[in-house]
Amino acid sequence: MTLKYFGHSAFQIVTDSGLSIFIDPFISENPLSACGIEGLKADYILLTHAHADHLGDTLSLAHKKETTIVCVYELAGLLEKAGYKTHAMQIGGAFSFPFGRVKFTQALHGSQTPDGVYAGLAAGIILELEGATLYHAGDTGLFGDLDLIGDLNDIDYFLVPIGGNFTMDIQDAAIATSWINPKYAIPMHYNTFPVIKANPQEFQALVEEDGIKVLILKPGETIKL
Ligand code: NI
Ligand code: MN
């Protein structure tokens, strides 16, 4: 399978079986993204929360019959009302989809739609598919149970916000990464806006002291997992 980064917290996974899965597809309005959504097809869209920089292009990328949007119950209710196909979950719950298993975790953050409607809790997402485990932490501050999540899961790729202001900064993200203890950490949610400016090399230096490899992805870059 492949993992494509669009900048910010937006990713696309294409499985070996050919399914296209987006996480937080903030693409066309994303200052870091070099592309729009023309030609992109989504079988599934996984959302950590409803803020504009995560909900992103969901409403135009999702086909109302063919795309399943996976998110927390309250946000799913809003999307269902607008005619979208959803699969509602909640923090602590897991479900096995045709592509793999999704578990929602805690994230220390808020969530409302771009027009100001409360959208339930913000979440992180653990994805087990095709022999790899990815943990997209969503937007979150540092919290102690990241240590527990690290103990309970064998994480290969930890997608971790480092930009500060709305989420963990580099120092807190390095602490979280040491607790999660993944094979690879992939920094995200930085340099999109002036208030979340951060140097991923600084994060890399801190984390590699703990023997964890860091993959700094460029917007538009695709890697094989
Ligand atoms: Ni947010
Ligand atoms: Mn955000």
PDB file of C-alpha atoms and ligand atoms in Angstrom:
ATOM      1  CA  MET A   1       0.000   0.000   0.000  1.00  0.00           C
ATOM      2  CA  THR A   2       1.004   3.627  -0.347  1.00  0.00           C
ATOM      3  CA  LEU A   3       0.684   6.708   1.849  1.00  0.00           C
ATOM      4  CA  LYS A   4       0.436  10.148   0.275  1.00  0.00           C
ATOM      5  CA  TYR A   5       0.885  13.366   2.259  1.00  0.00           C
ATOM      6  CA  PHE A   6      -0.879  16.570   1.200  1.00  0.00           C
ATOM      7  CA  GLY A   7       0.638  18.747   3.929  1.00  0.00           C
ATOM      8  CA  HIS A   8      -1.012  19.648   7.269  1.00  0.00           C
ATOM      9  CA  SER A   9      -2.774  16.487   8.597  1.00  0.00           C
ATOM     10  CA  ALA A  10      -4.130  15.254   5.263  1.00  0.00           C
ATOM     11  CA  PHE A  11      -3.196  11.800   3.979  1.00  0.00           C
ATOM     12  CA  GLN A  12      -4.376   9.260   1.426  1.00  0.00           C
ATOM     13  CA  ILE A  13      -3.776   5.534   1.725  1.00  0.00           C
ATOM     14  CA  VAL A  14      -4.181   3.356  -1.347  1.00  0.00           C
ATOM     15  CA  THR A  15      -4.306  -0.299  -0.321  1.00  0.00           C
ATOM     16  CA  ASP A  16      -2.840  -3.173  -2.314  1.00  0.00           C
ATOM     17  CA  SER A  17      -6.444  -4.214  -2.940  1.00  0.00           C
ATOM     18  CA  GLY A  18      -7.020  -0.823  -4.605  1.00  0.00           C
ATOM     19  CA  LEU A  19      -9.128   0.980  -1.984  1.00  0.00           C
ATOM     20  CA  SER A  20      -8.617   4.716  -1.512  1.00  0.00           C
ATOM     21  CA  ILE A  21      -8.818   5.943   2.078  1.00  0.00           C
ATOM     22  CA  PHE A  22      -8.395   9.594   3.043  1.00  0.00           C
ATOM     23  CA  ILE A  23      -7.675  10.903   6.518  1.00  0.00           C
ATOM     24  CA  ASP A  24      -8.621  14.554   7.200  1.00  0.00           C
ATOM     25  CA  PRO A  25      -8.627  15.559   3.498  1.00  0.00           C
ATOM     26  CA  PHE A  26      -7.819  19.278   3.745  1.00  0.00           C
ATOM     27  CA  ILE A  27      -6.489  19.653   0.211  1.00  0.00           C
ATOM     28  CA  SER A  28      -7.885  22.399  -2.043  1.00  0.00           C
ATOM     29  CA  GLU A  29      -7.716  25.174   0.593  1.00  0.00           C
ATOM     30  CA  ASN A  30      -4.523  23.799   2.159  1.00  0.00           C
ATOM     31  CA  PRO A  31      -1.725  26.353   1.656  1.00  0.00           C
ATOM     32  CA  LEU A  32       0.852  23.519   1.579  1.00  0.00           C
ATOM     33  CA  SER A  33      -0.965  21.301  -0.890  1.00  0.00           C
ATOM     34  CA  ALA A  34       0.146  21.531  -4.478  1.00  0.00           C
ATOM     35  CA  CYS A  35      -3.064  20.071  -5.899  1.00  0.00           C
ATOM     36  CA  GLY A  36      -6.845  20.258  -5.864  1.00  0.00           C
ATOM     37  CA  ILE A  37      -9.197  17.303  -5.587  1.00  0.00           C
ATOM     38  CA  GLU A  38      -9.799  16.821  -9.327  1.00  0.00           C
ATOM     39  CA  GLY A  39      -9.411  13.156 -10.204  1.00  0.00           C
ATOM     40  CA  LEU A  40      -9.296  11.996  -6.560  1.00  0.00           C
ATOM     41  CA  LYS A  41     -11.689   9.207  -5.616  1.00  0.00           C
ATOM     42  CA  ALA A  42     -12.470   8.203  -2.030  1.00  0.00           C
ATOM     43  CA  ASP A  43     -13.848   4.857  -0.937  1.00  0.00           C
ATOM     44  CA  TYR A  44     -13.519   5.890   2.702  1.00  0.00           C
ATOM     45  CA  ILE A  45     -12.846   9.194   4.450  1.00  0.00           C
ATOM     46  CA  LEU A  46     -11.721   8.978   8.086  1.00  0.00           C
ATOM     47  CA  LEU A  47     -12.168  12.186  10.086  1.00  0.00           C
ATOM     48  CA  THR A  48     -10.504  12.969  13.409  1.00  0.00           C
ATOM     49  CA  HIS A  49     -12.762  16.004  13.963  1.00  0.00           C
ATOM     50  CA  ALA A  50     -14.760  18.657  12.123  1.00  0.00           C
ATOM     51  CA  HIS A  51     -12.510  21.739  12.143  1.00  0.00           C
ATOM     52  CA  ALA A  52     -12.137  23.233   8.656  1.00  0.00           C
ATOM     53  CA  ASP A  53      -8.478  22.181   8.383  1.00  0.00           C
ATOM     54  CA  HIS A  54      -9.525  18.509   8.869  1.00  0.00           C
ATOM     55  CA  LEU A  55     -13.059  18.237   7.417  1.00  0.00           C
ATOM     56  CA  GLY A  56     -11.436  20.014   4.470  1.00  0.00           C
ATOM     57  CA  ASP A  57     -12.770  18.794   1.114  1.00  0.00           C
ATOM     58  CA  THR A  58     -14.832  15.963   2.613  1.00  0.00           C
ATOM     59  CA  LEU A  59     -18.174  17.250   1.331  1.00  0.00           C
ATOM     60  CA  SER A  60     -16.989  17.571  -2.273  1.00  0.00           C
ATOM     61  CA  LEU A  61     -14.662  14.550  -2.262  1.00  0.00           C
ATOM     62  CA  ALA A  62     -17.292  12.182  -0.851  1.00  0.00           C
ATOM     63  CA  HIS A  63     -19.643  10.566  -3.306  1.00  0.00           C
ATOM     64  CA  LYS A  64     -23.008  10.416  -1.507  1.00  0.00           C
ATOM     65  CA  LYS A  65     -23.568   6.738  -2.347  1.00  0.00           C
ATOM     66  CA  GLU A  66     -20.103   5.295  -2.823  1.00  0.00           C
ATOM     67  CA  THR A  67     -17.978   6.930  -0.107  1.00  0.00           C
ATOM     68  CA  THR A  68     -18.269   5.987   3.553  1.00  0.00           C
ATOM     69  CA  ILE A  69     -17.273   8.725   6.006  1.00  0.00           C
ATOM     70  CA  VAL A  70     -16.014   7.263   9.290  1.00  0.00           C
ATOM     71  CA  CYS A  71     -16.168   9.655  12.245  1.00  0.00           C
ATOM     72  CA  VAL A  72     -17.588  10.159  15.741  1.00  0.00           C
ATOM     73  CA  TYR A  73     -21.343   9.787  16.229  1.00  0.00           C
ATOM     74  CA  GLU A  74     -22.258  13.472  16.542  1.00  0.00           C
ATOM     75  CA  LEU A  75     -20.409  14.480  13.372  1.00  0.00           C
ATOM     76  CA  ALA A  76     -21.812  11.445  11.548  1.00  0.00           C
ATOM     77  CA  GLY A  77     -25.319  12.639  12.450  1.00  0.00           C
ATOM     78  CA  LEU A  78     -24.664  16.040  10.860  1.00  0.00           C
ATOM     79  CA  LEU A  79     -23.236  14.440   7.702  1.00  0.00           C
ATOM     80  CA  GLU A  80     -26.117  11.926   7.455  1.00  0.00           C
ATOM     81  CA  LYS A  81     -28.584  14.823   7.580  1.00  0.00           C
ATOM     82  CA  ALA A  82     -26.750  16.367   4.643  1.00  0.00           C
ATOM     83  CA  GLY A  83     -27.211  13.127   2.680  1.00  0.00           C
ATOM     84  CA  TYR A  84     -23.813  11.465   3.132  1.00  0.00           C
ATOM     85  CA  LYS A  85     -23.138   7.818   3.899  1.00  0.00           C
ATOM     86  CA  THR A  86     -21.402   7.505   7.251  1.00  0.00           C
ATOM     87  CA  HIS A  87     -20.189   4.952   9.747  1.00  0.00           C
ATOM     88  CA  ALA A  88     -20.482   6.414  13.240  1.00  0.00           C
ATOM     89  CA  MET A  89     -17.989   5.380  15.902  1.00  0.00           C
ATOM     90  CA  GLN A  90     -16.916   6.678  19.282  1.00  0.00           C
ATOM     91  CA  ILE A  91     -13.698   6.881  21.277  1.00  0.00           C
ATOM     92  CA  GLY A  92     -12.583   3.501  22.549  1.00  0.00           C
ATOM     93  CA  GLY A  93     -14.532   1.643  19.882  1.00  0.00           C
ATOM     94  CA  ALA A  94     -13.098  -0.373  17.001  1.00  0.00           C
ATOM     95  CA  PHE A  95     -14.651  -1.773  13.844  1.00  0.00           C
ATOM     96  CA  SER A  96     -13.325  -4.023  11.090  1.00  0.00           C
ATOM     97  CA  PHE A  97     -13.940  -2.559   7.642  1.00  0.00           C
ATOM     98  CA  PRO A  98     -13.180  -4.366   4.349  1.00  0.00           C
ATOM     99  CA  PHE A  99      -9.768  -2.615   4.281  1.00  0.00           C
ATOM    100  CA  GLY A 100      -8.817  -3.207   7.944  1.00  0.00           C
ATOM    101  CA  ARG A 101      -9.548  -2.301  11.536  1.00  0.00           C
ATOM    102  CA  VAL A 102     -10.175   1.234  12.773  1.00  0.00           C
ATOM    103  CA  LYS A 103     -10.078   2.230  16.435  1.00  0.00           C
ATOM    104  CA  PHE A 104     -10.930   5.690  17.728  1.00  0.00           C
ATOM    105  CA  THR A 105      -8.768   7.047  20.537  1.00  0.00           C
ATOM    106  CA  GLN A 106      -8.896  10.058  22.774  1.00  0.00           C
ATOM    107  CA  ALA A 107      -7.519  13.395  21.570  1.00  0.00           C
ATOM    108  CA  LEU A 108      -7.276  16.447  23.771  1.00  0.00           C
ATOM    109  CA  HIS A 109      -8.960  18.970  21.460  1.00  0.00           C
ATOM    110  CA  GLY A 110     -12.342  20.415  20.438  1.00  0.00           C
ATOM    111  CA  SER A 111     -14.575  19.892  17.425  1.00  0.00           C
ATOM    112  CA  GLN A 112     -17.121  21.981  15.607  1.00  0.00           C
ATOM    113  CA  THR A 113     -18.055  22.318  11.949  1.00  0.00           C
ATOM    114  CA  PRO A 114     -16.798  25.333   9.952  1.00  0.00           C
ATOM    115  CA  ASP A 115     -20.241  26.935  10.441  1.00  0.00           C
ATOM    116  CA  GLY A 116     -19.978  26.600  14.200  1.00  0.00           C
ATOM    117  CA  VAL A 117     -22.082  23.518  14.972  1.00  0.00           C
ATOM    118  CA  TYR A 118     -20.859  21.303  17.827  1.00  0.00           C
ATOM    119  CA  ALA A 119     -19.591  18.034  16.308  1.00  0.00           C
ATOM    120  CA  GLY A 120     -18.826  15.787  19.289  1.00  0.00           C
ATOM    121  CA  LEU A 121     -15.400  14.858  20.589  1.00  0.00           C
ATOM    122  CA  ALA A 122     -12.147  15.162  18.682  1.00  0.00           C
ATOM    123  CA  ALA A 123     -10.374  11.845  18.203  1.00  0.00           C
ATOM    124  CA  GLY A 124      -7.259  10.046  17.112  1.00  0.00           C
ATOM    125  CA  ILE A 125      -7.418   7.027  14.805  1.00  0.00           C
ATOM    126  CA  ILE A 126      -5.520   3.740  14.938  1.00  0.00           C
ATOM    127  CA  LEU A 127      -5.638   1.907  11.620  1.00  0.00           C
ATOM    128  CA  GLU A 128      -4.521  -1.689  11.177  1.00  0.00           C
ATOM    129  CA  LEU A 129      -4.347  -2.696   7.542  1.00  0.00           C
ATOM    130  CA  GLU A 130      -2.314  -4.972   5.306  1.00  0.00           C
ATOM    131  CA  GLY A 131       0.140  -5.851   8.071  1.00  0.00           C
ATOM    132  CA  ALA A 132       0.882  -2.309   9.282  1.00  0.00           C
ATOM    133  CA  THR A 133      -0.464  -0.231  12.150  1.00  0.00           C
ATOM    134  CA  LEU A 134      -0.774   3.527  11.723  1.00  0.00           C
ATOM    135  CA  TYR A 135      -1.788   5.957  14.440  1.00  0.00           C
ATOM    136  CA  HIS A 136      -3.012   9.364  13.251  1.00  0.00           C
ATOM    137  CA  ALA A 137      -3.153  11.355  16.486  1.00  0.00           C
ATOM    138  CA  GLY A 138      -5.491  14.027  15.076  1.00  0.00           C
ATOM    139  CA  ASP A 139      -5.155  17.407  16.741  1.00  0.00           C
ATOM    140  CA  THR A 140      -4.166  16.895  20.349  1.00  0.00           C
ATOM    141  CA  GLY A 141      -2.263  18.259  23.272  1.00  0.00           C
ATOM    142  CA  LEU A 142      -0.015  15.946  25.258  1.00  0.00           C
ATOM    143  CA  PHE A 143      -1.929  13.629  27.602  1.00  0.00           C
ATOM    144  CA  GLY A 144      -0.741  10.803  29.826  1.00  0.00           C
ATOM    145  CA  ASP A 145      -2.763   8.044  28.184  1.00  0.00           C
ATOM    146  CA  LEU A 146      -0.642   8.337  25.044  1.00  0.00           C
ATOM    147  CA  ASP A 147       1.734   6.213  27.135  1.00  0.00           C
ATOM    148  CA  LEU A 148      -1.029   3.607  27.585  1.00  0.00           C
ATOM    149  CA  ILE A 149      -1.901   3.712  23.867  1.00  0.00           C
ATOM    150  CA  GLY A 150       1.786   3.034  23.177  1.00  0.00           C
ATOM    151  CA  ASP A 151       1.788   0.078  25.597  1.00  0.00           C
ATOM    152  CA  LEU A 152      -1.360  -1.470  24.148  1.00  0.00           C
ATOM    153  CA  ASN A 153      -0.539  -1.097  20.462  1.00  0.00           C
ATOM    154  CA  ASP A 154       2.387  -2.027  18.286  1.00  0.00           C
ATOM    155  CA  ILE A 155       2.505   1.145  16.171  1.00  0.00           C
ATOM    156  CA  ASP A 156       4.529   1.162  12.957  1.00  0.00           C
ATOM    157  CA  TYR A 157       3.778   4.734  11.834  1.00  0.00           C
ATOM    158  CA  PHE A 158       2.890   7.524  14.274  1.00  0.00           C
ATOM    159  CA  LEU A 159       1.443  10.586  12.517  1.00  0.00           C
ATOM    160  CA  VAL A 160       1.985  13.277  15.112  1.00  0.00           C
ATOM    161  CA  PRO A 161       1.181  17.007  15.231  1.00  0.00           C
ATOM    162  CA  ILE A 162       4.216  19.155  16.075  1.00  0.00           C
ATOM    163  CA  GLY A 163       3.176  22.727  15.218  1.00  0.00           C
ATOM    164  CA  GLY A 164       2.094  23.945  18.664  1.00  0.00           C
ATOM    165  CA  ASN A 165      -0.542  26.616  19.390  1.00  0.00           C
ATOM    166  CA  PHE A 166      -3.510  24.269  18.637  1.00  0.00           C
ATOM    167  CA  THR A 167      -1.683  20.998  19.345  1.00  0.00           C
ATOM    168  CA  MET A 168       1.515  19.606  20.829  1.00  0.00           C
ATOM    169  CA  ASP A 169       4.687  21.450  19.945  1.00  0.00           C
ATOM    170  CA  ILE A 170       7.992  19.775  19.086  1.00  0.00           C
ATOM    171  CA  GLN A 171       8.971  19.101  22.714  1.00  0.00           C
ATOM    172  CA  ASP A 172       5.586  17.617  23.658  1.00  0.00           C
ATOM    173  CA  ALA A 173       5.401  15.671  20.390  1.00  0.00           C
ATOM    174  CA  ALA A 174       8.829  14.173  21.136  1.00  0.00           C
ATOM    175  CA  ILE A 175       7.578  13.047  24.575  1.00  0.00           C
ATOM    176  CA  ALA A 176       4.437  11.550  22.985  1.00  0.00           C
ATOM    177  CA  THR A 177       6.570   9.774  20.385  1.00  0.00           C
ATOM    178  CA  SER A 178       8.799   8.238  23.056  1.00  0.00           C
ATOM    179  CA  TRP A 179       5.644   6.878  24.757  1.00  0.00           C
ATOM    180  CA  ILE A 180       4.101   5.566  21.533  1.00  0.00           C
ATOM    181  CA  ASN A 181       7.482   4.081  20.552  1.00  0.00           C
ATOM    182  CA  PRO A 182       6.650   3.556  16.863  1.00  0.00           C
ATOM    183  CA  LYS A 183       9.003   2.281  14.179  1.00  0.00           C
ATOM    184  CA  TYR A 184       8.599   5.611  12.370  1.00  0.00           C
ATOM    185  CA  ALA A 185       7.254   9.006  13.392  1.00  0.00           C
ATOM    186  CA  ILE A 186       5.796  11.262  10.700  1.00  0.00           C
ATOM    187  CA  PRO A 187       5.424  14.908  11.801  1.00  0.00           C
ATOM    188  CA  MET A 188       2.307  16.782  10.652  1.00  0.00           C
ATOM    189  CA  HIS A 189       0.195  19.886  11.402  1.00  0.00           C
ATOM    190  CA  TYR A 190       3.054  22.389  11.041  1.00  0.00           C
ATOM    191  CA  ASN A 191       4.049  25.275   8.727  1.00  0.00           C
ATOM    192  CA  THR A 192       0.556  25.503   7.221  1.00  0.00           C
ATOM    193  CA  PHE A 193      -0.145  28.809   8.970  1.00  0.00           C
ATOM    194  CA  PRO A 194       2.215  31.318  10.662  1.00  0.00           C
ATOM    195  CA  VAL A 195       1.096  30.332  14.204  1.00  0.00           C
ATOM    196  CA  ILE A 196       2.093  26.679  13.694  1.00  0.00           C
ATOM    197  CA  LYS A 197       5.539  27.266  12.263  1.00  0.00           C
ATOM    198  CA  ALA A 198       7.931  24.505  13.355  1.00  0.00           C
ATOM    199  CA  ASN A 199      11.152  22.916  12.151  1.00  0.00           C
ATOM    200  CA  PRO A 200      10.647  19.164  11.614  1.00  0.00           C
ATOM    201  CA  GLN A 201      14.429  18.604  11.708  1.00  0.00           C
ATOM    202  CA  GLU A 202      14.399  19.802  15.316  1.00  0.00           C
ATOM    203  CA  PHE A 203      11.692  17.200  16.079  1.00  0.00           C
ATOM    204  CA  GLN A 204      13.708  14.588  14.196  1.00  0.00           C
ATOM    205  CA  ALA A 205      16.857  15.299  16.240  1.00  0.00           C
ATOM    206  CA  LEU A 206      14.965  14.921  19.548  1.00  0.00           C
ATOM    207  CA  VAL A 207      13.166  11.724  18.533  1.00  0.00           C
ATOM    208  CA  GLU A 208      16.150  10.022  16.934  1.00  0.00           C
ATOM    209  CA  GLU A 209      17.949  10.343  20.289  1.00  0.00           C
ATOM    210  CA  ASP A 210      15.417   7.685  21.393  1.00  0.00           C
ATOM    211  CA  GLY A 211      16.258   5.470  18.423  1.00  0.00           C
ATOM    212  CA  ILE A 212      12.959   6.154  16.612  1.00  0.00           C
ATOM    213  CA  LYS A 213      13.214   6.999  12.911  1.00  0.00           C
ATOM    214  CA  VAL A 214      11.504  10.110  11.589  1.00  0.00           C
ATOM    215  CA  LEU A 215      10.105  10.399   8.073  1.00  0.00           C
ATOM    216  CA  ILE A 216       9.680  14.039   7.064  1.00  0.00           C
ATOM    217  CA  LEU A 217       7.237  13.923   4.161  1.00  0.00           C
ATOM    218  CA  LYS A 218       6.995  16.758   1.658  1.00  0.00           C
ATOM    219  CA  PRO A 219       3.502  17.812   0.581  1.00  0.00           C
ATOM    220  CA  GLY A 220       2.677  15.775  -2.508  1.00  0.00           C
ATOM    221  CA  GLU A 221       5.087  12.981  -1.548  1.00  0.00           C
ATOM    222  CA  THR A 222       3.988   9.342  -1.645  1.00  0.00           C
ATOM    223  CA  ILE A 223       5.764   6.535   0.215  1.00  0.00           C
ATOM    224  CA  LYS A 224       5.334   2.778   0.172  1.00  0.00           C
ATOM    225  CA  LEU A 225       4.388   1.269   3.529  1.00  0.00           C
TER     226      LEU A 225
HETATM  227 NI    NI B   1      -8.577  21.170  15.160  1.00  0.00          NI
HETATM  228 MN    MN B   2      -6.084  21.334  13.050  1.00  0.00          MN
END
